[in-house]
Structure formats: C-alpha cells, structure tokens
Coordinates of N, CA and C in Angstrom, one line a residue:
M4 N -11.8 -67.1 104.1 CA -12.6 -68.0 102.9 C -11.6 -68.0 101.7
N5 N -11.5 -69.1 101.1 CA -10.6 -69.1 99.9 C -11.5 -69.0 98.8
N6 N -11.4 -67.9 97.9 CA -12.2 -67.7 96.7 C -11.6 -68.2 95.4
T7 N -10.5 -68.8 95.7 CA -9.9 -69.4 94.4 C -10.6 -70.7 94.1
M8 N -10.8 -70.8 92.8 CA -11.5 -72.0 92.3 C -10.5 -73.1 91.8
P9 N -10.8 -74.3 92.0 CA -9.8 -75.4 91.5 C -9.7 -75.2 90.2
D10 N -8.5 -75.8 89.6 CA -8.2 -75.6 88.2 C -9.2 -76.3 87.3
T11 N -9.9 -77.4 87.7 CA -10.8 -78.0 87.0 C -12.1 -77.2 86.7
E12 N -12.6 -76.7 87.9 CA -13.8 -75.9 87.9 C -13.4 -74.6 87.1
T13 N -12.3 -74.0 87.1 CA -12.0 -72.8 86.4 C -12.1 -73.1 84.9
T14 N -11.5 -74.3 84.6 CA -11.5 -74.7 83.0 C -13.0 -74.8 82.6
L15 N -13.8 -75.4 83.3 CA -15.2 -75.7 83.1 C -16.0 -74.4 82.7
A16 N -15.7 -73.4 83.7 CA -16.4 -72.1 83.6 C -15.9 -71.5 82.4
Q17 N -14.7 -71.5 82.1 CA -14.2 -70.7 80.8 C -14.9 -71.4 79.6
I18 N -15.0 -72.7 79.6 CA -15.6 -73.5 78.6 C -17.0 -73.0 78.3
Y19 N -17.9 -73.0 79.4 CA -19.2 -72.5 79.4 C -19.4 -71.1 78.9
L20 N -18.5 -70.4 79.5 CA -18.5 -69.0 79.0 C -18.2 -68.7 77.5
S21 N -17.2 -69.5 77.0 CA -16.9 -69.4 75.6 C -18.1 -69.9 74.8
W22 N -18.8 -70.9 75.2 CA -19.9 -71.6 74.6 C -21.1 -70.4 74.4
L23 N -21.3 -69.7 75.6 CA -22.4 -68.8 75.6 C -22.1 -67.6 74.6
I24 N -20.7 -67.1 74.5 CA -20.4 -66.2 73.7 C -20.6 -66.5 72.4
E25 N -20.2 -67.7 72.0 CA -20.5 -68.2 70.6 C -21.9 -68.3 70.2
L26 N -22.8 -68.5 71.2 CA -24.3 -68.4 70.9 C -24.7 -67.0 71.0
G27 N -23.9 -66.0 71.2 CA -24.4 -64.7 71.1 C -24.8 -64.0 72.5
A28 N -24.7 -64.8 73.5 CA -25.0 -64.3 74.8 C -23.7 -63.7 75.5
D29 N -23.4 -62.6 74.9 CA -22.1 -61.9 75.4 C -22.4 -60.6 76.3
E30 N -23.5 -60.5 76.8 CA -23.8 -59.4 77.7 C -24.7 -59.7 79.0
A31 N -24.3 -59.4 80.0 CA -25.2 -59.7 81.3 C -26.1 -58.7 81.5
I32 N -27.4 -59.0 81.5 CA -28.5 -57.9 81.5 C -29.4 -58.2 82.6
S33 N -29.0 -59.1 83.6 CA -29.7 -59.3 84.9 C -28.8 -59.9 85.9
E34 N -29.2 -59.4 87.2 CA -28.4 -60.0 88.2 C -28.8 -61.5 88.4
N35 N -30.0 -61.9 88.2 CA -30.4 -63.2 88.5 C -30.7 -64.0 87.1
P36 N -30.2 -65.3 87.1 CA -30.5 -66.3 86.0 C -31.8 -66.4 85.6
I37 N -32.0 -66.4 84.3 CA -33.5 -66.5 83.8 C -33.4 -68.0 82.9
S38 N -34.4 -68.7 83.2 CA -34.5 -70.0 82.5 C -35.4 -69.8 81.3
R39 N -35.0 -70.0 80.1 CA -36.0 -69.9 78.9 C -36.8 -71.1 78.7
Y40 N -36.6 -72.1 79.6 CA -37.2 -73.5 79.3 C -38.5 -73.7 80.2
T41 N -38.9 -72.6 81.2 CA -40.0 -72.7 81.9 C -40.9 -71.5 81.5
L42 N -42.2 -71.7 81.6 CA -43.2 -70.7 81.4 C -43.6 -70.0 82.7
P43 N -43.8 -68.7 82.7 CA -44.2 -68.1 83.8 C -45.5 -68.5 84.2
T44 N -45.8 -68.4 85.6 CA -47.1 -68.8 86.1 C -48.3 -68.0 85.6
S45 N -47.9 -66.7 85.4 CA -48.9 -65.7 84.9 C -48.3 -64.7 84.1
L46 N -48.9 -64.2 83.1 CA -48.5 -63.1 82.2 C -48.9 -61.7 82.7
P47 N -48.2 -60.6 82.7 CA -48.9 -59.2 83.2 C -50.0 -59.0 82.3
A48 N -50.9 -58.1 82.8 CA -52.1 -57.8 82.2 C -51.9 -57.2 80.9
K49 N -50.9 -56.4 80.8 CA -50.7 -55.7 79.4 C -50.1 -56.6 78.4
T50 N -49.6 -57.7 78.7 CA -49.0 -58.6 77.9 C -49.8 -59.8 77.5
Q51 N -50.9 -59.9 78.0 CA -51.9 -61.0 77.6 C -52.1 -60.9 76.2
F52 N -52.2 -62.0 75.5 CA -52.3 -62.0 74.0 C -53.4 -61.3 73.4
A53 N -53.4 -59.9 73.6 CA -54.6 -59.0 73.0 C -54.6 -59.0 71.6
K54 N -55.7 -59.1 71.0 CA -55.9 -59.1 69.6 C -55.5 -57.5 69.1
P55 N -54.6 -57.3 68.2 CA -54.3 -56.0 67.8 C -55.6 -55.3 67.1
S56 N -55.6 -54.1 67.2 CA -56.8 -53.3 66.7 C -56.5 -53.1 65.2
T57 N -57.6 -53.4 64.4 CA -57.5 -53.1 62.9 C -57.9 -51.9 62.6
K58 N -58.6 -50.9 63.5 CA -59.1 -49.8 63.2 C -57.9 -48.8 62.9
P59 N -58.0 -48.0 61.8 CA -56.8 -47.1 61.5 C -56.9 -45.9 62.5
T60 N -55.8 -45.4 62.9 CA -55.7 -44.3 63.8 C -56.1 -43.1 63.1
K61 N -57.0 -42.3 63.6 CA -57.4 -41.0 62.8 C -56.6 -39.9 63.5
T62 N -56.1 -39.1 62.3 CA -55.2 -38.0 62.6 C -55.8 -36.8 61.9
A63 N -55.8 -35.7 62.5 CA -56.3 -34.4 62.0 C -55.6 -33.9 60.8
E64 N -56.1 -33.8 59.7 CA -55.5 -33.3 58.4 C -56.0 -31.9 58.0
T65 N -55.0 -31.2 57.7 CA -55.5 -29.7 57.3 C -55.6 -29.6 55.8
D66 N -56.5 -29.0 55.4 CA -56.8 -28.9 53.9 C -56.6 -27.3 53.6
P67 N -55.3 -26.9 53.4 CA -55.1 -25.4 53.1 C -56.1 -24.8 52.1
V68 N -56.3 -25.5 51.0 CA -57.2 -24.9 49.8 C -58.4 -24.9 50.3
G69 N -59.0 -25.9 50.9 CA -60.4 -25.9 51.5 C -60.6 -24.8 52.4
E70 N -59.6 -24.5 53.4 CA -59.8 -23.5 54.2 C -59.6 -22.1 53.6
A71 N -58.7 -21.9 52.5 CA -58.7 -20.7 51.8 C -60.1 -20.4 51.2
H72 N -60.7 -21.4 50.6 CA -62.0 -21.3 49.9 C -63.1 -20.8 50.9
K73 N -63.0 -21.3 52.1 CA -64.0 -20.9 53.0 C -63.8 -19.5 53.4
L74 N -62.6 -19.3 53.8 CA -62.3 -17.8 54.2 C -62.6 -16.9 53.3
A75 N -62.3 -17.2 51.9 CA -62.5 -16.3 50.8 C -63.9 -15.9 50.6
Q76 N -64.7 -17.0 50.7 CA -66.2 -16.9 50.4 C -66.9 -16.2 51.5
D77 N -66.4 -16.4 52.7 CA -66.9 -15.6 53.8 C -66.8 -14.1 53.8
A78 N -65.8 -13.6 53.0 CA -65.5 -12.2 52.9 C -66.5 -11.5 52.0
N79 N -67.1 -10.5 52.5 CA -68.2 -9.8 51.8 C -67.7 -8.4 51.4
S80 N -66.5 -8.1 51.5 CA -65.9 -6.7 51.0 C -64.5 -6.9 50.9
L81 N -63.7 -6.0 50.3 CA -62.4 -6.1 50.0 C -61.5 -6.0 51.3
A82 N -62.2 -5.3 52.4 CA -61.5 -5.1 53.4 C -61.5 -6.5 54.4
E83 N -62.7 -7.1 54.3 CA -62.8 -8.5 54.9 C -61.9 -9.5 54.2
L84 N -61.8 -9.4 52.8 CA -60.9 -10.3 52.2 C -59.5 -10.3 52.5
K85 N -59.0 -8.9 52.6 CA -57.6 -8.6 53.1 C -57.4 -9.1 54.5
A86 N -58.3 -8.9 55.4 CA -58.3 -9.5 56.8 C -58.2 -11.0 56.7
A87 N -58.9 -11.6 55.8 CA -59.0 -13.1 55.8 C -57.6 -13.6 55.3
L88 N -56.9 -13.0 54.3 CA -55.7 -13.2 53.9 C -54.7 -13.1 55.0
A89 N -54.8 -11.9 55.7 CA -53.7 -11.7 56.8 C -53.8 -12.8 57.8
G90 N -55.0 -13.3 58.0 CA -55.1 -14.4 59.0 C -54.9 -15.8 58.5
F91 N -54.6 -16.0 57.2 CA -54.4 -17.3 56.8 C -53.0 -17.8 57.1
E92 N -52.8 -18.9 57.7 CA -51.6 -19.3 58.3 C -50.9 -20.3 57.6
H93 N -51.4 -20.9 56.5 CA -51.0 -22.2 55.8 C -50.0 -22.0 54.7
C94 N -49.7 -20.6 54.4 CA -48.7 -20.3 53.3 C -47.5 -20.0 54.0
E95 N -46.4 -20.6 53.8 CA -45.1 -20.4 54.3 C -44.5 -19.0 53.9
L96 N -45.0 -18.6 52.7 CA -44.4 -17.2 52.3 C -44.7 -16.1 53.3
K97 N -45.7 -16.2 54.0 CA -46.1 -15.3 55.0 C -45.0 -15.1 56.1
R98 N -44.3 -16.1 56.3 CA -43.3 -16.2 57.4 C -42.1 -15.5 57.2
T99 N -41.7 -15.4 55.7 CA -40.5 -14.8 55.3 C -40.7 -13.4 54.7
A100 N -42.0 -12.9 54.4 CA -42.3 -11.8 53.8 C -42.3 -10.6 54.8
Q101 N -42.1 -9.4 54.4 CA -42.3 -8.2 55.4 C -43.6 -7.8 55.3
N102 N -44.4 -7.7 54.3 CA -45.7 -7.1 54.4 C -46.7 -8.0 53.4
L103 N -47.9 -7.9 53.7 CA -49.0 -8.4 52.9 C -49.1 -7.5 51.8
V104 N -49.2 -7.9 50.5 CA -49.3 -7.0 49.3 C -50.7 -7.3 48.7
F105 N -51.7 -6.5 49.1 CA -53.0 -6.8 48.8 C -53.4 -6.1 47.5
S106 N -53.5 -5.0 47.3 CA -53.9 -4.3 46.0 C -53.4 -2.9 45.9
D107 N -53.7 -2.2 44.9 CA -53.5 -0.8 44.6 C -54.4 -0.4 43.5
G108 N -54.8 1.0 43.6 CA -55.7 1.5 42.4 C -56.9 1.7 42.9
V109 N -58.0 1.8 42.0 CA -59.2 2.2 42.2 C -60.1 0.9 42.2
P110 N -60.8 0.6 43.2 CA -61.7 -0.6 43.2 C -62.8 -0.8 42.3
N111 N -63.2 0.4 41.9 CA -64.3 0.4 40.9 C -64.0 0.5 39.4
A112 N -62.7 0.3 39.2 CA -62.1 0.6 37.8 C -62.8 -0.5 36.8
R113 N -62.6 0.0 35.6 CA -63.2 -1.0 34.6 C -62.3 -2.1 34.3
I114 N -60.9 -1.8 34.5 CA -59.9 -3.0 34.3 C -59.3 -3.4 35.5
M115 N -59.0 -4.7 35.6 CA -58.3 -5.2 37.0 C -57.2 -5.9 36.3
L116 N -55.9 -5.5 36.7 CA -54.7 -6.1 36.3 C -54.1 -7.1 37.3
I117 N -53.8 -8.4 37.0 CA -53.3 -9.3 37.9 C -51.8 -9.7 37.7
G118 N -51.0 -9.3 38.5 CA -49.5 -9.7 38.4 C -49.3 -11.0 39.0
E119 N -48.0 -11.3 39.2 CA -47.7 -12.6 39.6 C -47.4 -12.7 41.2
A120 N -46.5 -11.9 41.7 CA -45.9 -12.0 43.0 C -45.2 -10.7 43.4
P121 N -45.2 -10.3 44.6 CA -44.4 -9.1 44.9 C -43.0 -9.4 44.8
G122 N -42.3 -8.3 44.4 CA -40.8 -8.1 44.6 C -40.3 -7.6 45.7
R123 N -39.0 -7.2 45.7 CA -38.5 -6.6 47.0 C -39.2 -5.3 47.3
D124 N -39.2 -4.4 46.4 CA -39.8 -3.1 46.7 C -41.2 -3.2 47.1
E125 N -42.0 -4.0 46.4 CA -43.4 -4.3 46.8 C -43.6 -4.8 48.2
D126 N -42.7 -5.8 48.5 CA -42.7 -6.4 49.9 C -42.5 -5.2 50.9
L127 N -41.5 -4.4 50.6 CA -41.2 -3.4 51.6 C -42.3 -2.3 51.8
Q128 N -43.0 -2.0 50.7 CA -43.9 -0.9 50.7 C -45.4 -1.4 50.9
G129 N -45.5 -2.8 50.6 CA -46.9 -3.4 50.8 C -47.9 -3.0 49.6
R130 N -47.4 -2.7 48.5 CA -48.1 -2.4 47.4 C -47.7 -3.1 46.1
P131 N -48.4 -3.4 45.2 CA -48.0 -4.2 43.9 C -47.5 -3.2 42.9
F132 N -46.4 -3.6 42.1 CA -46.0 -2.9 41.1 C -45.4 -1.4 41.5
V133 N -44.6 -1.4 42.4 CA -44.0 -0.1 42.8 C -42.4 -0.1 42.4
G134 N -41.8 -1.3 42.1 CA -40.4 -1.1 41.6 C -40.1 -0.8 40.2
R135 N -39.1 -1.1 39.7 CA -38.8 -0.8 38.3 C -39.9 -1.2 37.2
A136 N -40.4 -2.5 37.5 CA -41.5 -3.0 36.7 C -42.7 -2.3 36.9
G137 N -42.9 -1.9 38.1 CA -44.2 -1.2 38.2 C -44.2 0.2 37.5
Q138 N -43.0 1.0 37.7 CA -42.8 2.2 36.9 C -43.1 2.1 35.5
L139 N -42.5 1.0 34.9 CA -42.7 0.8 33.5 C -44.2 0.5 33.2
L140 N -44.8 -0.3 34.1 CA -46.2 -0.4 33.9 C -47.1 0.8 34.0
D141 N -46.7 1.7 34.8 CA -47.4 3.1 34.8 C -47.3 3.8 33.7
R142 N -46.0 3.8 33.1 CA -45.8 4.5 31.7 C -46.6 3.7 30.6
M143 N -46.6 2.4 30.5 CA -47.4 1.7 29.6 C -48.8 2.1 29.6
L144 N -49.4 2.1 30.8 CA -50.9 2.4 30.9 C -51.2 3.9 30.7
A145 N -50.2 4.8 31.0 CA -50.4 6.1 30.7 C -50.4 6.3 29.2
A146 N -49.7 5.6 28.4 CA -49.7 5.8 27.1 C -51.0 5.6 26.5
I147 N -51.9 4.8 27.0 CA -53.4 4.7 26.5 C -54.4 5.3 27.3
G148 N -53.9 6.3 28.1 CA -54.7 7.1 29.0 C -55.3 6.4 30.3
I149 N -54.7 5.4 30.8 CA -55.0 4.7 32.0 C -54.1 5.0 33.1
S150 N -54.6 5.2 34.4 CA -53.9 5.5 35.5 C -54.3 4.7 36.6
R151 N -53.4 4.1 37.4 CA -54.0 3.3 38.6 C -54.4 4.2 39.7
K152 N -54.3 5.5 39.6 CA -55.0 6.4 40.6 C -56.4 6.7 40.2
E153 N -56.7 6.5 39.0 CA -58.0 6.9 38.5 C -58.9 5.9 37.8
S154 N -58.2 4.9 37.1 CA -59.0 4.1 36.2 C -58.3 2.6 36.1
A155 N -57.6 2.1 37.0 CA -57.1 0.8 37.1 C -57.0 0.2 38.5
Y156 N -57.1 -1.1 38.6 CA -57.1 -1.6 39.8 C -56.1 -2.9 39.7
I157 N -55.1 -3.1 40.7 CA -54.1 -3.9 40.6 C -53.9 -4.9 41.8
A158 N -53.8 -6.2 41.3 CA -53.6 -7.2 42.5 C -52.6 -8.2 42.0
N159 N -52.2 -9.0 42.8 CA -51.3 -10.3 42.4 C -51.9 -11.7 42.7
V160 N -51.3 -12.6 42.0 CA -51.7 -13.9 42.5 C -51.3 -14.3 43.8
L161 N -50.0 -14.1 44.2 CA -49.5 -14.3 45.5 C -49.5 -12.9 46.2
P162 N -50.0 -12.9 47.4 CA -50.0 -11.6 48.2 C -48.6 -11.3 49.0
W163 N -47.6 -12.5 49.2 CA -46.4 -12.5 49.8 C -45.3 -12.7 48.8
R164 N -44.1 -12.1 49.2 CA -42.9 -12.2 48.2 C -42.4 -13.5 48.3
P165 N -42.1 -14.4 47.4 CA -41.4 -15.7 47.5 C -39.9 -15.3 47.7
P166 N -39.2 -16.0 48.6 CA -37.8 -15.8 48.9 C -37.0 -15.6 47.6
G167 N -36.2 -14.6 47.5 CA -35.3 -14.5 46.3 C -35.9 -14.2 45.0
N168 N -37.2 -13.9 45.1 CA -38.1 -13.7 44.0 C -38.2 -14.8 43.0
R169 N -38.1 -15.9 43.7 CA -38.3 -17.3 42.9 C -39.6 -17.3 42.3
D170 N -39.9 -18.3 41.4 CA -41.2 -18.5 40.8 C -42.2 -19.0 41.8
P171 N -43.5 -18.7 41.7 CA -44.5 -19.3 42.7 C -44.5 -20.8 42.4
S172 N -44.7 -21.6 43.4 CA -44.9 -22.9 43.3 C -46.3 -23.4 43.1
V173 N -46.7 -24.6 42.6 CA -47.9 -25.0 42.3 C -48.9 -25.0 43.5
A174 N -48.3 -25.4 44.8 CA -49.0 -25.4 45.9 C -49.5 -24.0 46.3
E175 N -48.5 -23.1 46.1 CA -48.8 -21.8 46.6 C -49.9 -21.1 45.8
I176 N -49.9 -21.5 44.5 CA -50.9 -20.9 43.6 C -52.3 -21.5 43.9
A177 N -52.2 -22.8 44.2 CA -53.5 -23.4 44.6 C -54.1 -22.9 45.9
M178 N -53.3 -22.5 46.9 CA -53.7 -22.0 48.1 C -54.2 -20.6 47.9
M179 N -53.6 -19.8 47.0 CA -54.2 -18.3 46.9 C -55.2 -18.3 45.8
K180 N -55.3 -19.2 45.0 CA -56.4 -19.0 44.1 C -57.7 -18.7 44.4
P181 N -58.3 -19.4 45.6 CA -59.5 -19.0 46.0 C -59.8 -17.5 46.6
F182 N -58.6 -17.0 47.1 CA -58.6 -15.6 47.4 C -58.6 -14.7 46.3
L183 N -57.8 -15.1 45.1 CA -57.8 -14.3 43.8 C -59.3 -14.3 43.3
E184 N -59.8 -15.4 43.1 CA -61.2 -15.7 42.5 C -62.2 -14.7 43.3
R185 N -62.2 -14.7 44.6 CA -63.1 -13.8 45.4 C -62.8 -12.5 45.2
H186 N -61.5 -12.0 45.0 CA -61.0 -10.8 44.9 C -61.5 -10.1 43.6
I187 N -61.6 -11.1 42.4 CA -62.2 -10.7 41.1 C -63.6 -10.5 41.4
E188 N -64.3 -11.3 42.1 CA -65.7 -11.2 42.2 C -66.3 -9.9 43.0
L189 N -65.4 -9.6 43.9 CA -65.7 -8.4 44.7 C -65.3 -7.1 43.9
V190 N -64.4 -7.0 43.1 CA -64.0 -5.8 42.4 C -65.1 -5.8 41.2
A191 N -65.3 -6.8 40.6 CA -66.2 -7.0 39.4 C -65.9 -6.1 38.4
P192 N -64.7 -6.2 37.6 CA -64.3 -5.4 36.5 C -65.0 -5.8 35.4
E193 N -64.8 -4.9 34.3 CA -65.2 -5.3 33.0 C -64.3 -6.1 32.3
I194 N -63.0 -5.8 32.5 CA -61.9 -6.6 31.7 C -60.9 -7.0 32.7
L195 N -60.3 -8.1 32.6 CA -59.1 -8.7 33.2 C -57.9 -8.5 32.3
V196 N -56.8 -8.2 32.9 CA -55.4 -8.2 32.2 C -54.6 -9.0 33.1
L197 N -54.0 -10.1 32.5 CA -53.2 -11.0 33.2 C -51.7 -10.7 32.8
M198 N -50.9 -10.1 33.7 CA -49.5 -9.8 33.5 C -48.5 -11.0 33.8
G199 N -48.1 -11.5 32.8 CA -47.0 -12.6 33.0 C -47.5 -14.0 33.1
N200 N -46.6 -14.9 33.0 CA -46.8 -16.4 32.8 C -47.7 -17.0 34.0
Y201 N -47.4 -16.7 35.2 CA -48.1 -17.2 36.4 C -49.4 -16.7 36.6
S202 N -49.6 -15.6 36.2 CA -51.0 -15.1 36.2 C -51.8 -15.8 35.3
C203 N -51.4 -16.2 34.1 CA -52.0 -17.1 33.2 C -52.3 -18.5 33.7
K204 N -51.3 -19.0 34.3 CA -51.4 -20.3 34.9 C -52.4 -20.3 36.1
A205 N -52.5 -19.3 36.9 CA -53.5 -19.3 38.0 C -55.0 -19.1 37.5
V206 N -55.1 -18.2 36.4 CA -56.4 -17.9 36.1 C -56.9 -18.8 34.9
L207 N -56.1 -19.0 34.0 CA -56.4 -19.8 32.7 C -56.0 -21.2 32.7
G208 N -55.0 -21.5 33.7 CA -54.6 -22.9 33.8 C -53.7 -23.2 32.6
K209 N -53.0 -22.2 32.0 CA -52.2 -22.2 30.9 C -50.9 -21.4 31.1
Q210 N -49.8 -22.0 30.3 CA -48.6 -21.3 30.5 C -48.1 -21.1 29.0
G211 N -47.0 -20.1 29.0 CA -46.5 -19.8 27.6 C -47.0 -18.5 27.2
I212 N -46.5 -17.4 28.0 CA -47.0 -16.2 27.8 C -46.8 -15.5 26.5
T213 N -45.6 -15.9 25.8 CA -45.2 -15.3 24.6 C -46.1 -15.8 23.5
K214 N -46.9 -17.0 23.7 CA -47.9 -17.4 22.7 C -49.3 -16.9 23.0
L215 N -49.6 -16.7 24.4 CA -50.9 -16.3 24.8 C -51.2 -14.9 24.7
R216 N -50.1 -14.1 24.8 CA -50.2 -12.7 24.9 C -50.9 -12.1 23.6
G217 N -51.7 -11.1 24.0 CA -52.4 -10.4 22.8 C -53.6 -11.2 22.2
Q218 N -54.0 -12.3 22.8 CA -55.1 -13.0 22.3 C -56.2 -13.0 23.4
W219 N -57.3 -12.5 23.0 CA -58.4 -12.2 24.0 C -59.1 -13.7 24.3
T220 N -59.4 -13.8 25.6 CA -60.0 -15.0 26.1 C -61.0 -14.7 27.1
T221 N -61.6 -15.7 27.8 CA -62.7 -15.5 28.7 C -62.2 -16.1 30.0
A222 N -62.3 -15.5 31.2 CA -62.1 -16.0 32.5 C -63.1 -15.5 33.4
Y223 N -63.6 -16.3 34.1 CA -64.8 -15.9 35.2 C -65.9 -15.1 34.5
G224 N -66.1 -15.5 33.3 CA -67.1 -14.7 32.5 C -66.7 -13.3 32.1
L225 N -65.5 -13.0 32.0 CA -64.9 -11.7 31.8 C -64.0 -11.7 30.6
P226 N -64.0 -10.7 29.7 CA -63.0 -10.6 28.6 C -61.6 -10.5 29.3
T227 N -60.6 -11.3 28.7 CA -59.3 -11.3 29.4 C -58.3 -11.3 28.4
L228 N -57.3 -10.4 28.7 CA -56.2 -10.2 27.8 C -54.8 -10.6 28.6
P229 N -54.1 -11.7 28.2 CA -52.7 -11.9 28.6 C -51.8 -10.9 28.1
M230 N -50.9 -10.4 28.8 CA -49.9 -9.5 28.5 C -48.6 -9.8 29.0
L231 N -47.5 -9.4 28.3 CA -46.1 -9.6 28.9 C -45.9 -8.8 30.2
H232 N -45.3 -9.5 31.0 CA -45.0 -8.7 32.3 C -43.9 -7.7 32.2
P233 N -44.1 -6.5 32.8 CA -43.1 -5.4 32.6 C -41.6 -5.9 33.1
A234 N -41.5 -6.7 34.0 CA -40.3 -7.2 34.4 C -39.5 -8.1 33.2
F235 N -40.3 -8.7 32.4 CA -40.0 -9.5 31.3 C -39.5 -8.5 30.2
L236 N -40.2 -7.4 30.1 CA -39.9 -6.3 29.0 C -38.5 -5.6 29.4
L237 N -38.3 -5.5 30.7 CA -37.0 -4.9 31.1 C -35.9 -5.8 30.9
R238 N -36.0 -7.1 30.8 CA -35.0 -8.0 30.5 C -34.9 -8.2 28.9
Q239 N -36.0 -8.0 28.2 CA -36.1 -8.2 26.7 C -36.7 -7.0 26.1
P240 N -36.0 -5.9 26.1 CA -36.7 -4.6 25.5 C -37.3 -4.7 24.1
V241 N -36.7 -5.7 23.3 CA -37.1 -5.9 22.1 C -38.5 -6.4 21.9
R242 N -39.0 -6.8 23.1 CA -40.5 -7.3 23.1 C -41.7 -6.2 23.5
K243 N -41.0 -5.0 23.5 CA -41.9 -3.8 23.7 C -42.9 -3.5 22.6
R244 N -42.4 -4.0 21.5 CA -43.3 -3.7 20.2 C -44.5 -4.6 20.5
Q245 N -44.4 -5.7 21.0 CA -45.6 -6.7 21.2 C -46.4 -6.0 22.3
A246 N -45.8 -5.6 23.4 CA -46.7 -5.0 24.4 C -47.2 -3.8 24.0
W247 N -46.7 -3.0 23.1 CA -47.5 -1.8 22.6 C -48.7 -2.3 21.8
A248 N -48.6 -3.3 21.0 CA -49.8 -3.9 20.2 C -50.9 -4.4 21.2
D249 N -50.4 -5.0 22.3 CA -51.4 -5.5 23.2 C -52.1 -4.4 24.0
L250 N -51.4 -3.3 24.2 CA -52.0 -2.1 24.9 C -53.0 -1.5 23.9
L251 N -52.7 -1.4 22.6 CA -53.7 -0.9 21.7 C -55.0 -1.7 21.7
E252 N -54.8 -3.0 21.8 CA -55.8 -3.9 21.9 C -56.8 -3.6 23.0
L253 N -56.1 -3.4 24.1 CA -56.8 -3.0 25.4 C -57.6 -1.8 25.2
Q254 N -56.8 -0.7 24.7 CA -57.5 0.5 24.3 C -58.7 0.5 23.5
H255 N -58.6 -0.3 22.6 CA -59.7 -0.5 21.6 C -61.0 -1.2 22.3
R256 N -60.7 -2.2 23.1 CA -61.8 -2.8 23.8 C -62.5 -1.9 24.8
L257 N -61.7 -1.1 25.4 CA -62.4 0.0 26.4 C -63.1 1.1 25.8
A258 N -62.7 1.2 24.4 CA -63.4 2.3 23.8 C -64.9 1.7 23.2
Q259 N -65.1 0.4 23.2 CA -66.3 0.0 22.6 C -67.4 0.2 23.5

C-alpha cells in the first residue's frame, strides 16, 4: 500500500493545517474529530442547565475571644482557671513557649501586680518576674515592706512568652483578657498594680506608661496604680526616682 499522498493533496493538507494553527487550534486533544456545528442528542445529567444555588456555603468559624470568655467564666477556682488556660489552643504563643506562666505569690494578698508577659527566665521556670527585672521588683517591694511570699500576688497579661520577647499583639491581648479578668475576680485583691505599658493597655485600654504612672485610677471596681515596669527601669535607671515615688503612693494607700 502506497501511503504517499499526491502533491496536490499534500499541499491542501498543509494549507488546512496552517489555517487551523492561525485560528489557535494547535494541539490535538482527541483521536476522533468533533464537530462544533451539531448539538449532542442529550446532555449528561450533571451538565443539564441547573440553576446555581444562591445560598452561601456555611463554614465553621472559631471565635477565640468568645471561647476564652466561656472557659474563664466556667473556672471557679485558680486551679481551674490555670487548667482552662493550659487547655486553650487558639493562642499561637503556646506552641513556642516552654511553660505556662500562671502566677506567683499569695492568692489572698491585698495587692495584685499584673505584668506584661514572661521573659526567657520566666518561661524556663514557669513563674512570673524571676529574671533580672523580677529581682529588681522584689527589692522595690521590700523597700515598702511587701514580699511576694507573704503579701503580694503576681500575674501577667500573657501567660506564654512571645518569641524573642517581642511586644504582645492586639489579638493576643484580646484572647488573654477574659482569663485575666477572671483571674482578678478569683483573687479579689484590694488594690491592682499595673506594671508597664501593655498591662495598662489590657486593663485600662490606655497606653503611655510614663504619663499614666503614679496616677490612681479604677479598674474592675478596684483602686489601680500604674507603675513603670522593672525592665524599663533597668534600661533607664534615671526613672527609679519616679518608681520610688509610686511605691510611696502604694505604701500610703495600704496604710489607710
């Protein structure tokens, strides 16, 4: 059988092929030719001209703040609140921290100090204010006759260390605030002391610790005193004069 096409037929085939290529049909996708000028006798069931649904697809959405609020309110003791925090899975800080840093000191103390977030030493030991800043805090409190072992209770806004000791984010503060509020309710101190800028942001909704410090205000129905964070004092020792004035304010209020 001779498969060689006559010259005329070869030329016509090349012309048709060039024409198809110019139209964009430059790839063979089926072994059998398909006519685009005839309608199929029937359409597959799935391709009948079905009217698209206008109902939105429902997706499960998680509300971390709402769940935090529920878990916190269900806790009826400090032990239960700590367990609720340990079981809270929506804060990414938990995945990078070594330990949950819940509290230290005496739960029935008259004053409750609220720090910002754990640092490296706190993360390793699972206790707040145990590094250089914590040692300075102990000396500051001792100067007015207060001890965390006997007369102070300490917690943080965030119970897990932010990577690299970065500042807490707005979302992290919002997630942890329900736990902090319940923490304050369960301890029921006479006085709150807010150590640092982010403690004021979480509790008072305000920032600017150098302006807020030393001015009594009210939070959750309690007398509240913003103070400079000990870590800030280590960086700026000249501010210790202001910290001492604030400590005297605290001592005076406790004596009333």
